[in-house]
Amino acid sequence: MKKAKTTNPELIELIRFLKKQSRENKANIWRDIAERLAKPKRKRIAVNISHLNRCTQKNEMIVVPGKILGAGEIGHPVTVAAFAFSENAKEKIKAKRGKCL
């Protein structure tokens, strides 16, 4: 069976960049994020806003190697770096003066 590879050029470039940063800075966190992004789409991480609300505190910065979904509410500002955001999630984060990177 043939292994499926992503055809998204932005994702491919991001994975290459993260692997390079991991080697140059000897930081395994970037390699781990690159490996998680390289997984098939059905196995990538999807996080709801309500989960971010429970697991974060005011003004924290979070990295999600996947997509942020808009289910639930968030009660405090956070900075979120993710590969993708739903429109609803972006609106809710920005409404609480958070940032989407």
PDB file of C-alpha atoms in Angstrom:
ATOM      1  CA  MET A   1       0.000   0.000   0.000  1.00  0.00           C
ATOM      2  CA  LYS A   2       1.298   3.444  -0.944  1.00  0.00           C
ATOM      3  CA  LYS A   3       2.030   5.885   1.878  1.00  0.00           C
ATOM      4  CA  ALA A   4      -0.029   9.073   1.590  1.00  0.00           C
ATOM      5  CA  LYS A   5       1.904  12.330   1.583  1.00  0.00           C
ATOM      6  CA  THR A   6       0.585  15.819   2.000  1.00  0.00           C
ATOM      7  CA  THR A   7       0.378  18.005  -1.086  1.00  0.00           C
ATOM      8  CA  ASN A   8      -0.054  21.273   0.822  1.00  0.00           C
ATOM      9  CA  PRO A   9       3.058  23.334  -0.052  1.00  0.00           C
ATOM     10  CA  GLU A  10       2.734  25.524   3.068  1.00  0.00           C
ATOM     11  CA  LEU A  11       2.652  22.472   5.322  1.00  0.00           C
ATOM     12  CA  ILE A  12       5.609  20.847   3.555  1.00  0.00           C
ATOM     13  CA  GLU A  13       7.670  24.033   3.921  1.00  0.00           C
ATOM     14  CA  LEU A  14       6.691  24.393   7.598  1.00  0.00           C
ATOM     15  CA  ILE A  15       7.722  20.796   8.346  1.00  0.00           C
ATOM     16  CA  ARG A  16      11.104  21.339   6.648  1.00  0.00           C
ATOM     17  CA  PHE A  17      11.634  24.591   8.551  1.00  0.00           C
ATOM     18  CA  LEU A  18      10.788  23.011  11.923  1.00  0.00           C
ATOM     19  CA  LYS A  19      13.133  20.064  11.315  1.00  0.00           C
ATOM     20  CA  LYS A  20      15.928  22.464  10.360  1.00  0.00           C
ATOM     21  CA  GLN A  21      15.349  24.546  13.502  1.00  0.00           C
ATOM     22  CA  SER A  22      15.420  21.371  15.578  1.00  0.00           C
ATOM     23  CA  ARG A  23      18.831  20.421  14.191  1.00  0.00           C
ATOM     24  CA  GLU A  24      20.336  23.913  14.391  1.00  0.00           C
ATOM     25  CA  ASN A  25      19.102  24.713  17.904  1.00  0.00           C
ATOM     26  CA  LYS A  26      19.210  21.158  19.271  1.00  0.00           C
ATOM     27  CA  ALA A  27      15.608  21.624  20.396  1.00  0.00           C
ATOM     28  CA  ASN A  28      13.589  18.419  20.159  1.00  0.00           C
ATOM     29  CA  ILE A  29      10.303  20.297  20.588  1.00  0.00           C
ATOM     30  CA  TRP A  30      10.449  21.507  16.965  1.00  0.00           C
ATOM     31  CA  ARG A  31      11.109  17.976  15.674  1.00  0.00           C
ATOM     32  CA  ASP A  32       8.152  16.658  17.674  1.00  0.00           C
ATOM     33  CA  ILE A  33       5.836  19.338  16.275  1.00  0.00           C
ATOM     34  CA  ALA A  34       7.077  18.610  12.727  1.00  0.00           C
ATOM     35  CA  GLU A  35       6.402  14.890  13.181  1.00  0.00           C
ATOM     36  CA  ARG A  36       2.887  15.583  14.452  1.00  0.00           C
ATOM     37  CA  LEU A  37       2.176  17.869  11.477  1.00  0.00           C
ATOM     38  CA  ALA A  38       3.482  15.216   9.063  1.00  0.00           C
ATOM     39  CA  LYS A  39       0.812  12.732  10.160  1.00  0.00           C
ATOM     40  CA  PRO A  40      -2.188  12.087   7.905  1.00  0.00           C
ATOM     41  CA  LYS A  41      -4.961  14.658   8.253  1.00  0.00           C
ATOM     42  CA  ARG A  42      -7.300  12.227  10.011  1.00  0.00           C
ATOM     43  CA  LYS A  43      -4.667  11.693  12.747  1.00  0.00           C
ATOM     44  CA  ARG A  44      -3.759  15.354  13.289  1.00  0.00           C
ATOM     45  CA  ILE A  45      -4.694  17.150  16.466  1.00  0.00           C
ATOM     46  CA  ALA A  46      -7.933  19.149  16.648  1.00  0.00           C
ATOM     47  CA  VAL A  47      -8.519  21.178  19.823  1.00  0.00           C
ATOM     48  CA  ASN A  48     -11.726  22.932  20.857  1.00  0.00           C
ATOM     49  CA  ILE A  49     -11.761  26.397  22.432  1.00  0.00           C
ATOM     50  CA  SER A  50     -13.376  24.935  25.561  1.00  0.00           C
ATOM     51  CA  HIS A  51     -10.338  22.666  26.066  1.00  0.00           C
ATOM     52  CA  LEU A  52      -7.991  25.659  25.761  1.00  0.00           C
ATOM     53  CA  ASN A  53     -10.092  27.472  28.355  1.00  0.00           C
ATOM     54  CA  ARG A  54      -9.742  24.617  30.869  1.00  0.00           C
ATOM     55  CA  CYS A  55      -6.021  23.981  30.274  1.00  0.00           C
ATOM     56  CA  THR A  56      -4.656  27.534  30.094  1.00  0.00           C
ATOM     57  CA  GLN A  57      -4.391  30.630  32.210  1.00  0.00           C
ATOM     58  CA  LYS A  58      -4.566  34.301  31.318  1.00  0.00           C
ATOM     59  CA  ASN A  59      -1.985  35.493  28.740  1.00  0.00           C
ATOM     60  CA  GLU A  60      -0.390  32.074  28.188  1.00  0.00           C
ATOM     61  CA  MET A  61       1.093  31.065  24.833  1.00  0.00           C
ATOM     62  CA  ILE A  62       0.107  27.707  23.330  1.00  0.00           C
ATOM     63  CA  VAL A  63       1.413  25.771  20.314  1.00  0.00           C
ATOM     64  CA  VAL A  64      -1.033  23.354  18.678  1.00  0.00           C
ATOM     65  CA  PRO A  65       0.317  21.196  15.825  1.00  0.00           C
ATOM     66  CA  GLY A  66      -3.094  20.969  14.188  1.00  0.00           C
ATOM     67  CA  LYS A  67      -6.367  22.869  14.055  1.00  0.00           C
ATOM     68  CA  ILE A  68      -8.250  24.965  16.612  1.00  0.00           C
ATOM     69  CA  LEU A  69     -12.021  24.454  16.500  1.00  0.00           C
ATOM     70  CA  GLY A  70     -14.661  26.874  17.768  1.00  0.00           C
ATOM     71  CA  ALA A  71     -16.738  24.667  20.092  1.00  0.00           C
ATOM     72  CA  GLY A  72     -17.153  26.183  23.542  1.00  0.00           C
ATOM     73  CA  GLU A  73     -16.130  29.498  25.037  1.00  0.00           C
ATOM     74  CA  ILE A  74     -12.878  30.999  26.271  1.00  0.00           C
ATOM     75  CA  GLY A  75     -12.858  33.274  29.300  1.00  0.00           C
ATOM     76  CA  HIS A  76      -9.393  34.838  29.130  1.00  0.00           C
ATOM     77  CA  PRO A  77      -6.895  36.111  26.535  1.00  0.00           C
ATOM     78  CA  VAL A  78      -4.355  33.621  25.178  1.00  0.00           C
ATOM     79  CA  THR A  79      -1.871  33.565  22.314  1.00  0.00           C
ATOM     80  CA  VAL A  80      -2.323  30.489  20.147  1.00  0.00           C
ATOM     81  CA  ALA A  81       0.054  29.286  17.432  1.00  0.00           C
ATOM     82  CA  ALA A  82      -1.589  26.610  15.289  1.00  0.00           C
ATOM     83  CA  PHE A  83      -1.463  25.361  11.712  1.00  0.00           C
ATOM     84  CA  ALA A  84      -5.138  26.171  11.125  1.00  0.00           C
ATOM     85  CA  PHE A  85      -8.077  27.873  12.827  1.00  0.00           C
ATOM     86  CA  SER A  86     -11.789  27.667  12.155  1.00  0.00           C
ATOM     87  CA  GLU A  87     -13.349  31.082  11.539  1.00  0.00           C
ATOM     88  CA  ASN A  88     -15.457  30.710  14.679  1.00  0.00           C
ATOM     89  CA  ALA A  89     -12.371  29.932  16.784  1.00  0.00           C
ATOM     90  CA  LYS A  90     -10.511  32.996  15.472  1.00  0.00           C
ATOM     91  CA  GLU A  91     -13.449  35.242  16.309  1.00  0.00           C
ATOM     92  CA  LYS A  92     -13.753  33.889  19.860  1.00  0.00           C
ATOM     93  CA  ILE A  93     -10.026  34.197  20.604  1.00  0.00           C
ATOM     94  CA  LYS A  94      -9.841  37.739  19.228  1.00  0.00           C
ATOM     95  CA  ALA A  95     -13.018  38.747  21.086  1.00  0.00           C
ATOM     96  CA  LYS A  96     -11.175  38.073  24.364  1.00  0.00           C
ATOM     97  CA  ARG A  97      -8.150  40.083  23.127  1.00  0.00           C
ATOM     98  CA  GLY A  98      -6.157  36.957  22.368  1.00  0.00           C
ATOM     99  CA  LYS A  99      -3.890  36.412  19.362  1.00  0.00           C
ATOM    100  CA  CYS A 100      -3.939  33.808  16.601  1.00  0.00           C
ATOM    101  CA  LEU A 101      -0.535  33.102  15.046  1.00  0.00           C
TER     102      LEU A 101
END
